[in-house]
Structures are given as C-alpha cells and as structure tokens.
C-alpha atoms as a PDB file:
ATOM      1  CA  MET A   1       0.000   0.000   0.000  1.00  0.00           C
ATOM      2  CA  ASN A   2       1.478   3.320  -1.102  1.00  0.00           C
ATOM      3  CA  ILE A   3       0.192   6.289   0.957  1.00  0.00           C
ATOM      4  CA  LEU A   4       1.282   9.930   0.628  1.00  0.00           C
ATOM      5  CA  THR A   5       0.745  12.213   3.640  1.00  0.00           C
ATOM      6  CA  LEU A   6      -0.072  15.874   2.966  1.00  0.00           C
ATOM      7  CA  SER A   7      -1.061  18.783   5.181  1.00  0.00           C
ATOM      8  CA  ILE A   8      -4.268  20.510   4.136  1.00  0.00           C
ATOM      9  CA  LYS A   9      -6.191  23.601   5.227  1.00  0.00           C
ATOM     10  CA  GLN A  10      -9.291  22.999   7.335  1.00  0.00           C
ATOM     11  CA  LYS A  11     -11.608  24.454   4.657  1.00  0.00           C
ATOM     12  CA  TYR A  12     -10.475  21.933   2.020  1.00  0.00           C
ATOM     13  CA  PHE A  13     -10.419  19.106   4.569  1.00  0.00           C
ATOM     14  CA  ASP A  14     -14.091  19.809   5.334  1.00  0.00           C
ATOM     15  CA  GLU A  15     -14.977  20.074   1.618  1.00  0.00           C
ATOM     16  CA  ILE A  16     -13.429  16.670   0.900  1.00  0.00           C
ATOM     17  CA  LEU A  17     -15.109  15.163   3.951  1.00  0.00           C
ATOM     18  CA  SER A  18     -18.516  16.487   2.816  1.00  0.00           C
ATOM     19  CA  GLY A  19     -18.000  15.349  -0.795  1.00  0.00           C
ATOM     20  CA  LYS A  20     -17.931  18.892  -2.256  1.00  0.00           C
ATOM     21  CA  LYS A  21     -14.295  18.545  -3.358  1.00  0.00           C
ATOM     22  CA  ASP A  22     -13.081  15.464  -5.227  1.00  0.00           C
ATOM     23  CA  PHE A  23      -9.495  16.388  -6.070  1.00  0.00           C
ATOM     24  CA  GLU A  24      -6.329  17.651  -4.413  1.00  0.00           C
ATOM     25  CA  ARG A  25      -3.862  19.823  -6.329  1.00  0.00           C
ATOM     26  CA  ARG A  26      -0.259  20.598  -5.391  1.00  0.00           C
ATOM     27  CA  GLU A  27       2.415  22.670  -7.091  1.00  0.00           C
ATOM     28  CA  ILE A  28       5.438  20.623  -8.117  1.00  0.00           C
ATOM     29  CA  LYS A  29       8.662  22.411  -7.122  1.00  0.00           C
ATOM     30  CA  PRO A  30      12.300  21.335  -6.868  1.00  0.00           C
ATOM     31  CA  SER A  31      11.860  20.887  -3.104  1.00  0.00           C
ATOM     32  CA  ASN A  32       8.997  18.361  -3.464  1.00  0.00           C
ATOM     33  CA  VAL A  33       9.329  16.930  -6.979  1.00  0.00           C
ATOM     34  CA  GLU A  34      10.476  13.505  -5.728  1.00  0.00           C
ATOM     35  CA  ASN A  35       7.174  13.083  -3.838  1.00  0.00           C
ATOM     36  CA  TYR A  36       5.070  13.560  -6.953  1.00  0.00           C
ATOM     37  CA  VAL A  37       6.804  12.469 -10.152  1.00  0.00           C
ATOM     38  CA  SER A  38       9.401  10.222 -11.717  1.00  0.00           C
ATOM     39  CA  PHE A  39      11.301  10.937 -14.927  1.00  0.00           C
ATOM     40  CA  ILE A  40      11.447   8.789 -18.059  1.00  0.00           C
ATOM     41  CA  VAL A  41      14.359   9.088 -20.473  1.00  0.00           C
ATOM     42  CA  ASP A  42      14.841   6.672 -23.393  1.00  0.00           C
ATOM     43  CA  GLY A  43      12.373   4.235 -21.816  1.00  0.00           C
ATOM     44  CA  LYS A  44      14.160   4.131 -18.445  1.00  0.00           C
ATOM     45  CA  GLU A  45      12.497   5.506 -15.295  1.00  0.00           C
ATOM     46  CA  TYR A  46      14.417   7.642 -12.787  1.00  0.00           C
ATOM     47  CA  GLU A  47      13.176   8.562  -9.308  1.00  0.00           C
ATOM     48  CA  ARG A  48      15.437  11.603  -8.981  1.00  0.00           C
ATOM     49  CA  GLU A  49      16.176  14.276 -11.554  1.00  0.00           C
ATOM     50  CA  GLU A  50      19.857  14.232 -10.529  1.00  0.00           C
ATOM     51  CA  ASP A  51      20.132  10.598 -11.700  1.00  0.00           C
ATOM     52  CA  ILE A  52      19.195  11.413 -15.311  1.00  0.00           C
ATOM     53  CA  PRO A  53      22.274  11.020 -17.532  1.00  0.00           C
ATOM     54  CA  ASP A  54      23.500  14.090 -19.415  1.00  0.00           C
ATOM     55  CA  GLY A  55      22.476  14.228 -23.042  1.00  0.00           C
ATOM     56  CA  ASP A  56      19.958  15.568 -25.486  1.00  0.00           C
ATOM     57  CA  SER A  57      17.269  12.959 -24.869  1.00  0.00           C
ATOM     58  CA  GLU A  58      13.706  14.078 -24.206  1.00  0.00           C
ATOM     59  CA  VAL A  59      12.686  13.881 -20.548  1.00  0.00           C
ATOM     60  CA  MET A  60       9.120  12.784 -19.822  1.00  0.00           C
ATOM     61  CA  VAL A  61       7.433  13.293 -16.447  1.00  0.00           C
ATOM     62  CA  LYS A  62       5.155  10.655 -14.941  1.00  0.00           C
ATOM     63  CA  ALA A  63       2.902  11.069 -11.886  1.00  0.00           C
ATOM     64  CA  LYS A  64       3.891   8.690  -9.099  1.00  0.00           C
ATOM     65  CA  SER A  65       1.269   6.127  -8.226  1.00  0.00           C
ATOM     66  CA  TYR A  66      -0.346   6.334  -4.798  1.00  0.00           C
ATOM     67  CA  ASP A  67      -3.151   4.127  -3.531  1.00  0.00           C
ATOM     68  CA  LYS A  68      -4.274   6.633  -0.908  1.00  0.00           C
ATOM     69  CA  LEU A  69      -3.652  10.120   0.462  1.00  0.00           C
ATOM     70  CA  LYS A  70      -3.545  10.833   4.176  1.00  0.00           C
ATOM     71  CA  LEU A  71      -4.720  14.432   4.487  1.00  0.00           C
ATOM     72  CA  VAL A  72      -3.843  15.993   7.835  1.00  0.00           C
ATOM     73  CA  THR A  73      -5.144  19.304   9.176  1.00  0.00           C
ATOM     74  CA  GLY A  74      -4.885  21.381  12.343  1.00  0.00           C
ATOM     75  CA  GLU A  75      -1.996  22.572  14.481  1.00  0.00           C
ATOM     76  CA  TYR A  76       1.345  20.777  14.338  1.00  0.00           C
ATOM     77  CA  LYS A  77       1.018  19.305  17.815  1.00  0.00           C
ATOM     78  CA  GLY A  78      -0.580  16.262  19.342  1.00  0.00           C
ATOM     79  CA  LYS A  79      -2.912  14.019  17.353  1.00  0.00           C
ATOM     80  CA  ARG A  80      -4.117  15.968  14.324  1.00  0.00           C
ATOM     81  CA  PRO A  81      -7.409  15.347  12.475  1.00  0.00           C
ATOM     82  CA  TYR A  82      -6.930  13.379   9.255  1.00  0.00           C
ATOM     83  CA  LEU A  83      -8.666  11.682   6.347  1.00  0.00           C
ATOM     84  CA  ILE A  84      -7.404   8.727   4.393  1.00  0.00           C
ATOM     85  CA  VAL A  85      -8.887   8.814   0.920  1.00  0.00           C
ATOM     86  CA  GLU A  86      -8.441   6.583  -2.132  1.00  0.00           C
ATOM     87  CA  VAL A  87      -6.631   7.991  -5.169  1.00  0.00           C
ATOM     88  CA  LYS A  88      -8.540   7.158  -8.366  1.00  0.00           C
ATOM     89  CA  ASP A  89      -6.035   8.864 -10.671  1.00  0.00           C
ATOM     90  CA  ALA A  90      -3.089  11.262 -10.668  1.00  0.00           C
ATOM     91  CA  ARG A  91      -1.867  13.460 -13.494  1.00  0.00           C
ATOM     92  CA  VAL A  92       0.664  16.217 -14.062  1.00  0.00           C
ATOM     93  CA  GLU A  93      -0.441  19.477 -15.675  1.00  0.00           C
ATOM     94  CA  PHE A  94       2.147  21.999 -16.877  1.00  0.00           C
ATOM     95  CA  LEU A  95       1.399  25.714 -17.165  1.00  0.00           C
ATOM     96  CA  TYR A  96       2.046  27.430 -20.505  1.00  0.00           C
ATOM     97  CA  ASP A  97       2.184  31.060 -21.601  1.00  0.00           C
ATOM     98  CA  GLU A  98       0.294  32.531 -24.571  1.00  0.00           C
ATOM     99  CA  ASN A  99       3.093  31.335 -26.916  1.00  0.00           C
ATOM    100  CA  GLY A 100       2.812  27.734 -25.743  1.00  0.00           C
ATOM    101  CA  ASP A 101       6.087  27.880 -23.794  1.00  0.00           C
ATOM    102  CA  PHE A 102       6.464  26.578 -20.253  1.00  0.00           C
ATOM    103  CA  ILE A 103       5.926  29.174 -17.543  1.00  0.00           C
ATOM    104  CA  ILE A 104       9.101  29.195 -15.476  1.00  0.00           C
ATOM    105  CA  GLY A 105       9.228  29.405 -11.686  1.00  0.00           C
ATOM    106  CA  MET A 106      12.187  29.889  -9.366  1.00  0.00           C
ATOM    107  CA  GLU A 107      12.943  28.215  -6.050  1.00  0.00           C
ATOM    108  CA  LYS A 108      16.210  28.783  -4.188  1.00  0.00           C
ATOM    109  CA  GLY A 109      17.960  29.875  -7.369  1.00  0.00           C
ATOM    110  CA  LYS A 110      16.751  26.900  -9.433  1.00  0.00           C
ATOM    111  CA  GLU A 111      14.477  27.406 -12.421  1.00  0.00           C
ATOM    112  CA  TYR A 112      11.723  24.889 -13.099  1.00  0.00           C
ATOM    113  CA  ALA A 113       8.675  24.516 -15.332  1.00  0.00           C
ATOM    114  CA  LEU A 114       5.531  25.371 -13.353  1.00  0.00           C
ATOM    115  CA  ALA A 115       3.349  22.295 -12.974  1.00  0.00           C
ATOM    116  CA  TYR A 116       0.745  20.795 -10.687  1.00  0.00           C
ATOM    117  CA  ILE A 117      -0.054  17.257  -9.699  1.00  0.00           C
ATOM    118  CA  ILE A 118      -3.779  16.633  -9.579  1.00  0.00           C
ATOM    119  CA  PHE A 119      -5.019  13.731  -7.462  1.00  0.00           C
ATOM    120  CA  GLU A 120      -8.532  12.575  -8.313  1.00  0.00           C
ATOM    121  CA  LEU A 121     -10.018  11.384  -5.035  1.00  0.00           C
ATOM    122  CA  GLY A 122     -12.204   8.360  -4.447  1.00  0.00           C
ATOM    123  CA  ASN A 123     -13.808   6.974  -1.302  1.00  0.00           C
ATOM    124  CA  ILE A 124     -12.833   8.122   2.160  1.00  0.00           C
ATOM    125  CA  VAL A 125     -11.630   4.987   3.934  1.00  0.00           C
ATOM    126  CA  GLU A 126     -10.738   6.392   7.363  1.00  0.00           C
ATOM    127  CA  THR A 127     -11.274   9.572   9.363  1.00  0.00           C
ATOM    128  CA  PHE A 128     -10.038  10.898  12.662  1.00  0.00           C
ATOM    129  CA  LYS A 129     -11.423  14.101  14.146  1.00  0.00           C
ATOM    130  CA  ASP A 130     -10.388  15.064  17.652  1.00  0.00           C
ATOM    131  CA  GLU A 131     -13.685  16.097  19.239  1.00  0.00           C
ATOM    132  CA  LYS A 132     -12.825  18.165  22.330  1.00  0.00           C
END
C-alpha cells in the first residue's frame, strides 16, 4: 500500500469530507518533486532528476502512483485530524504562456517549469477528528 501524507487547510479538509471537493492539487517544485513524479528518459524511469544522464534525450514526467492520500489538518502538535482517501487517478499538468512555452518558476535559485499534480479522489476509507 502506497500512501502519501499531505497537510491541508481545514476548509479543504471539510470540503473533501462532505463530498464537495473530489481532487487535491499541489504545485510541483524542486523541493517536493520527488514526492510527486518520476522521470522517463529513453524508456528508463528515474526517481530523482539528478540521476538522469546528461544528453539531449527528451525527458518525460510521470505522476507517481499512490493508492491513498492521508490528508492531515490542524496545528502541528498532538494528534491531528486526518482523512485517508483513495486515489482514483493522478496526473501532471504543466502551465504554458500565450506562446505555448512553459511558464518558469524559481525556487532557491533553481528554475523549473511550473506544474501541478492533480489527485482525483475516491472513497474516504478512514477519518479521525479530535472532538474536544
């Protein structure tokens, strides 16, 4: 079982719990890219961008496969409320400018193509809400 744990704001936590929201979207940045995607070059899959051999080959990005998301909310102390929800699908969406070129972001001096991972959510399989 492959589960990814993410922190989430209370508003979105409640929307998922009530069924109003059926997806979770996260920006893919250099600091979190390994959580969300793997890289495919010449038919070989790489977990880390640093492992891709130098060359002129085209690099493809593939959403990592997760069975479930554990979505945690609340203060970073004690036992926090959470949901465990099935992942029906995951996809990567890049952002493009009006010319069809990647929109470029910057994090800690490193440029990257702006992209999001979109998790399509299924059934909620477990919940924990600390009722005080």
